[in-house]
Amino acid sequence: MVVPSGLITEGDTNDTQSPLRANDTPATAEPIPNPGIVVGFGSALPTGVVGDRFEKTADEWDSFKVSLAAGQIVALEVSKWDAVQPGRNDLDLFLFDSNLKLVASSEGVEQYEGFYVPADGNYFVVVRTMHGASTYQLFVASADQVSAQAAAMGLNRFGDFVPGEAVVTVQPVAQAKVVGMTLDRVAANDRPISGATVVAGQANRAMRVQFARAAAKAVGAESAEREPWSGHVMSSEESVRAETIRQIKALRASSDVRSASPNYRVSANAVPNDPLYKLQWHYPLINLPEAWNITDGSRGGAPVVVAVVDSGVVVTHPDLAGQLVAGFDFVSDTRASRDGDGIDADASDPGDLAHGGRTSSFHGTHVAGTIVAKTNNALGVAGVAGGARVMPVRVLGAGGQGTTYDILQGFRFAAGLANDSGRVPAQRADIVNMSLGGPGAVQAFQDAITDARAQGVIVVAAAGNEHSDRPSFPASYSGVISVSAVVPDRSLAEYSNFGPRITVAAPGGSQYLDENADGRPDQVISTVGVDTGGAPGWTYEAMPGTSMASPHVAGVIALMRAVNPGLTPAQIDQLLATGAMTDDIGPSGRDDQFGFGLINAYKSVLAAQNLVVATPAAPVLSSSEKLLSFGAARVQMSFELRNIGGGALSVTSVTSNVPWVSVAPSSVDANRLGLYSVTIDRAKLPVGAHRAVITVTGATDVISVPVSVVVSAGAFPGNAGLMTVMLVDPLTQKRLYGTAMLSTNGSYAFSMSGIAPGAYVLLAGNDPNASGYICELGELCGVWPLKASPQLISVSSNLTGLNFAVLPDDTSISKIWSAAVQSTSPFERVIQAARASMH
């Protein structure tokens, strides 16, 4: 049995059988790995349970020390969080620098807390239990889906907000309690809310609220305040900010309050503040951030409209709010529609149950999010053309399947052509995206595409995922921009179709590669729905495919239409053929893998502008990577230098500002444009987080590529503390044998004897909350041979070599963006899965 490196259990859990390592103070702070996961326990009051370690004393503080790099995320998951009573088990997260000064916090009442690390350095990470008691998981990592959400939603005292103010909405039943423009009568559970005055807005919508006590602190009407863990004396500004967060936290804990957030300051910015934008590796790959400096897809008058002919859209997804125009549902077979009828005006996706008949793909929602997910709203992902709008046209039903006829009718509707609905949209689509396909060609469809192009409609479609040169339709119809898929290193994706009909390539992601070292395959993340019973909920998910590549191209063309509303399909064809919209990444000229090359958003927008005002584009030096993050393990990475403008451009020098970073050309042309390899030497660095800068000097401009490196204090072998190993009869759930074993360098040796013959589940876990049960939410749990697919062990003689891994239970982590609630414990799910395997 093995505990992976970097996974540890903190030193003062509630389990009296586990060795005690106090970690309550700065002097006793416990070293933790980076990256790493810490399983812990906290209690705001004594548990009162006889035999508990914290029977008579609280475990309010858990302190850890670690070296961190700027931009990393520290996140916390509260395992025993209660959605009905937020804050009943309430843990907060704090970051202190080496001088014990607070520099970041996350002080909500939600299940997830987190923040971004503000600068390189050595830090104390502190978990404080405010109410109740709970196990927890503490994450130190690069940006990922879990921690990015925590950082976006956490109440950070050091956020850019107006001190003393909040934006608040109340539940409909509580609107009458907002009396005299104050919130004093709003129920506060066990937390004080006083002097909350409404200065703008109304009870039936958002209100701007000011806090009297924060104002008193601002003028020094109260005595100096100290941080309770470090003893640091707060300045007046720090005290006002702390009070603001406390009052907002109290509001969030109230059942009368629907939402409460700081009154954040917002400024125009071409780089989105969407928390998952850091995972959208595919946007820098096509020079999209540079294009955003010109346009986000907005235009005066009628918006640019992209029709997504697909499975419909989860219209309640908050990242698509305000981003949709009216569409239509053309799934004519009532058996396949899953919405109880045939064609109708409701294009929302009820779910297709495409994943083995259990969960749905919400494919159209993913495609729509890539094109128009709301940008700079501090939520989720950014769309390629957030200023444009999507027209959802539903043509795929149960199983993610549709018919050519239904798809044809949907396409005709989007293009403003006569169709079975008897209506056309008030504004036809500028662009139609079809991330779908099949082997059969239909002349009526080709005719409709020809008619649509004559009306100015640009048609984009996915080339298909069969890794074949066989034609797929509609991508292979004449007049359609057929899109193949590339992975982060700009090679053809392992699944992508190819052949003479390919027009252009775009990011589709990989099922296997992890070029950015975030621990997961580099796929395209976007909006999706989630099946929770009743109306679909919402979440975010990463998927690979040419279906994901196609909307990148549709979104870029939407940006082009924004700066040149008169852009025609024929002009797009010409720009593609001349390389004005792409980077030629294959053999010179058009080829069967990438068509005319990889779509380049910046070049495309410039090309569209130049058709309006014929001015030659200047050369622009650009790097494929905006930050080389080596983390704690990587030694070598690469980046590519490109000319994303026009004209000639040469690189004169590529240098590092420190001796521990070396840069060498890997594959460059005569102008020294191309791939460069970067190698770091950790032996020259002390323990801690370090930064460097690679400076690239070109003939026309200079750019910088930051480098981030973490040097750990040494290896952190996995250590789960005390473990219990047991065999369980899956039918009776009777525990037949259990023993506790201590770890040695992350490995646990165990042996059992005297076991009656039979079929058993072999599992192991720790018990940090001393509940008497292992494999609860937030605890470590291992099942032989894999937790995801337990198998029965038939015991009839001696068995050896039963190795398996012990990992955190991640059921709730994987559902962070959804409202789904698991009704069974991890232990019960293991036993149920084992029982099912017996039949």
CSV table of C-alpha atoms in Angstrom, one decimal, residues 517-696:
chain,number,residue,atom,x,y,z
A,517,ALA,CA,2.2,20.2,-16.0
A,518,ASP,CA,-1.0,20.8,-14.2
A,519,GLY,CA,-1.6,17.1,-13.6
A,520,ARG,CA,-4.3,16.6,-16.2
A,521,PRO,CA,-4.5,16.2,-20.0
A,522,ASP,CA,-4.4,19.5,-21.9
A,523,GLN,CA,-8.0,19.7,-23.2
A,524,VAL,CA,-10.3,22.6,-23.9
A,525,ILE,CA,-12.2,23.8,-20.9
A,526,SER,CA,-15.6,25.5,-21.3
A,527,THR,CA,-19.1,25.7,-20.0
A,528,VAL,CA,-21.3,22.6,-19.7
A,529,GLY,CA,-24.4,21.4,-17.8
A,530,VAL,CA,-24.6,18.7,-15.2
A,531,ASP,CA,-27.4,16.2,-14.6
A,532,THR,CA,-28.7,16.5,-11.1
A,533,GLY,CA,-32.4,15.6,-11.6
A,534,GLY,CA,-34.9,18.1,-12.9
A,535,ALA,CA,-33.6,21.0,-14.9
A,536,PRO,CA,-29.8,20.7,-15.7
A,537,GLY,CA,-27.4,22.4,-13.4
A,538,TRP,CA,-24.2,24.0,-14.6
A,539,THR,CA,-20.5,23.4,-14.4
A,540,TYR,CA,-17.2,23.6,-16.4
A,541,GLU,CA,-15.5,20.7,-18.0
A,542,ALA,CA,-12.5,20.1,-20.2
A,543,MET,CA,-13.0,18.1,-23.5
A,544,PRO,CA,-10.9,17.2,-26.5
A,545,GLY,CA,-12.1,17.1,-30.1
A,546,THR,CA,-12.4,18.8,-33.4
A,547,SER,CA,-15.8,19.9,-31.9
A,548,MET,CA,-13.7,22.0,-29.6
A,549,ALA,CA,-11.4,23.3,-32.4
A,550,SER,CA,-14.2,24.5,-34.7
A,551,PRO,CA,-15.7,27.1,-32.3
A,552,HIS,CA,-12.3,28.7,-32.0
A,553,VAL,CA,-12.4,29.4,-35.7
A,554,ALA,CA,-16.0,30.6,-35.5
A,555,GLY,CA,-15.2,32.9,-32.6
A,556,VAL,CA,-12.2,34.4,-34.5
A,557,ILE,CA,-14.4,35.1,-37.5
A,558,ALA,CA,-16.9,36.8,-35.2
A,559,LEU,CA,-14.0,39.1,-34.1
A,560,MET,CA,-13.3,39.8,-37.7
A,561,ARG,CA,-17.0,40.5,-38.4
A,562,ALA,CA,-16.9,42.9,-35.5
A,563,VAL,CA,-14.2,45.1,-37.1
A,564,ASN,CA,-15.5,44.6,-40.6
A,565,PRO,CA,-19.3,44.0,-40.7
A,566,GLY,CA,-19.2,43.7,-44.5
A,567,LEU,CA,-16.8,40.8,-44.5
A,568,THR,CA,-18.0,38.1,-47.0
A,569,PRO,CA,-17.5,34.4,-47.2
A,570,ALA,CA,-15.4,34.8,-50.4
A,571,GLN,CA,-13.1,37.3,-48.6
A,572,ILE,CA,-12.6,34.8,-45.8
A,573,ASP,CA,-11.7,32.1,-48.4
A,574,GLN,CA,-9.2,34.5,-49.9
A,575,LEU,CA,-7.6,35.5,-46.6
A,576,LEU,CA,-7.3,31.8,-45.6
A,577,ALA,CA,-5.7,30.9,-48.9
A,578,THR,CA,-3.1,33.6,-48.8
A,579,GLY,CA,-2.1,32.8,-45.2
A,580,ALA,CA,-3.4,36.1,-43.8
A,581,MET,CA,-5.4,34.4,-41.0
A,582,THR,CA,-3.0,31.5,-40.1
A,583,ASP,CA,0.5,30.4,-39.0
A,584,ASP,CA,1.8,27.8,-41.5
A,585,ILE,CA,2.8,25.0,-39.2
A,586,GLY,CA,3.0,22.2,-41.7
A,587,PRO,CA,4.7,21.9,-45.1
A,588,SER,CA,4.8,25.2,-47.0
A,589,GLY,CA,1.4,26.2,-48.3
A,590,ARG,CA,-1.8,24.1,-47.8
A,591,ASP,CA,-1.4,20.6,-46.5
A,592,ASP,CA,-3.8,17.8,-45.6
A,593,GLN,CA,-3.2,18.0,-41.8
A,594,PHE,CA,-3.6,21.7,-41.0
A,595,GLY,CA,-5.1,23.1,-44.2
A,596,PHE,CA,-3.7,26.6,-44.6
A,597,GLY,CA,-2.3,26.5,-41.1
A,598,LEU,CA,-3.2,27.2,-37.4
A,599,ILE,CA,-5.7,30.0,-37.0
A,600,ASN,CA,-4.1,33.2,-35.7
A,601,ALA,CA,-6.6,35.5,-34.1
A,602,TYR,CA,-4.4,38.6,-34.2
A,603,LYS,CA,-3.5,38.2,-37.8
A,604,SER,CA,-7.1,37.5,-38.7
A,605,VAL,CA,-8.4,40.7,-37.1
A,606,LEU,CA,-5.7,42.8,-38.7
A,607,ALA,CA,-6.5,41.2,-42.0
A,608,ALA,CA,-10.2,42.1,-41.6
A,609,GLN,CA,-9.3,45.7,-40.7
A,610,ASN,CA,-7.0,46.0,-43.6
A,611,LEU,CA,-9.8,45.1,-46.0
A,612,VAL,CA,-11.6,48.3,-44.7
A,613,VAL,CA,-8.5,50.5,-44.6
A,614,ALA,CA,-5.7,49.2,-46.7
A,615,THR,CA,-2.7,49.9,-44.4
A,616,PRO,CA,0.1,47.3,-44.2
A,617,ALA,CA,0.4,45.5,-40.9
A,618,ALA,CA,3.6,46.1,-38.9
A,619,PRO,CA,5.7,43.2,-37.6
A,620,VAL,CA,4.9,42.2,-34.0
A,621,LEU,CA,7.1,39.9,-31.9
A,622,SER,CA,5.2,37.4,-29.7
A,623,SER,CA,5.9,34.5,-27.5
A,624,SER,CA,3.8,31.3,-27.3
A,625,GLU,CA,4.2,31.3,-23.5
A,626,LYS,CA,3.4,34.2,-21.2
A,627,LEU,CA,4.9,32.5,-18.2
A,628,LEU,CA,7.2,29.4,-17.9
A,629,SER,CA,6.1,27.8,-14.6
A,630,PHE,CA,8.6,25.1,-13.7
A,631,GLY,CA,6.9,24.4,-10.3
A,632,ALA,CA,8.8,22.1,-7.9
A,633,ALA,CA,9.7,19.4,-10.4
A,634,ARG,CA,10.2,20.4,-14.0
A,635,VAL,CA,13.7,21.0,-15.4
A,636,GLN,CA,13.1,21.9,-19.0
A,637,MET,CA,10.4,23.7,-21.0
A,638,SER,CA,10.2,25.5,-24.3
A,639,PHE,CA,8.6,28.5,-25.9
A,640,GLU,CA,8.2,29.7,-29.5
A,641,LEU,CA,8.9,33.2,-30.9
A,642,ARG,CA,6.7,34.3,-33.7
A,643,ASN,CA,6.0,37.3,-35.9
A,644,ILE,CA,2.2,37.7,-35.5
A,645,GLY,CA,2.1,40.9,-37.6
A,646,GLY,CA,3.1,41.6,-41.2
A,647,GLY,CA,6.4,42.3,-42.9
A,648,ALA,CA,9.8,41.0,-41.9
A,649,LEU,CA,11.1,40.6,-38.3
A,650,SER,CA,14.3,39.2,-36.9
A,651,VAL,CA,15.4,38.3,-33.4
A,652,THR,CA,18.7,39.9,-32.3
A,653,SER,CA,19.1,38.3,-28.9
A,654,VAL,CA,17.5,36.0,-26.3
A,655,THR,CA,19.0,36.3,-22.8
A,656,SER,CA,18.3,35.3,-19.2
A,657,ASN,CA,18.9,37.7,-16.3
A,658,VAL,CA,20.1,34.9,-13.9
A,659,PRO,CA,22.8,32.2,-14.2
A,660,TRP,CA,20.5,29.4,-13.2
A,661,VAL,CA,18.3,29.8,-16.4
A,662,SER,CA,19.8,28.9,-19.7
A,663,VAL,CA,18.1,29.4,-23.1
A,664,ALA,CA,19.1,27.8,-26.4
A,665,PRO,CA,17.6,27.7,-29.8
A,666,SER,CA,15.9,24.4,-30.6
A,667,SER,CA,14.4,24.9,-34.0
A,668,VAL,CA,14.7,28.4,-35.5
A,669,ASP,CA,14.7,29.9,-38.9
A,670,ALA,CA,17.1,32.4,-40.5
A,671,ASN,CA,15.4,35.2,-38.5
A,672,ARG,CA,15.9,33.3,-35.3
A,673,LEU,CA,12.1,32.8,-35.0
A,674,GLY,CA,11.0,29.5,-33.7
A,675,LEU,CA,11.4,27.1,-30.8
A,676,TYR,CA,13.7,27.8,-27.8
A,677,SER,CA,14.6,25.4,-25.0
A,678,VAL,CA,14.8,26.7,-21.4
A,679,THR,CA,16.7,24.7,-18.7
A,680,ILE,CA,16.9,25.5,-15.0
A,681,ASP,CA,19.6,24.5,-12.5
A,682,ARG,CA,18.0,24.1,-9.1
A,683,ALA,CA,21.4,23.3,-7.6
A,684,LYS,CA,22.3,27.0,-7.8
A,685,LEU,CA,19.2,28.0,-5.8
A,686,PRO,CA,18.4,28.0,-2.1
A,687,VAL,CA,15.1,26.7,-0.8
A,688,GLY,CA,12.2,28.9,-1.7
A,689,ALA,CA,10.3,30.4,-4.7
A,690,HIS,CA,12.4,32.2,-7.4
A,691,ARG,CA,11.7,34.3,-10.5
A,692,ALA,CA,13.7,35.1,-13.6
A,693,VAL,CA,13.1,36.9,-16.8
A,694,ILE,CA,14.0,35.9,-20.4
A,695,THR,CA,14.4,39.0,-22.5
A,696,VAL,CA,13.9,38.7,-26.3
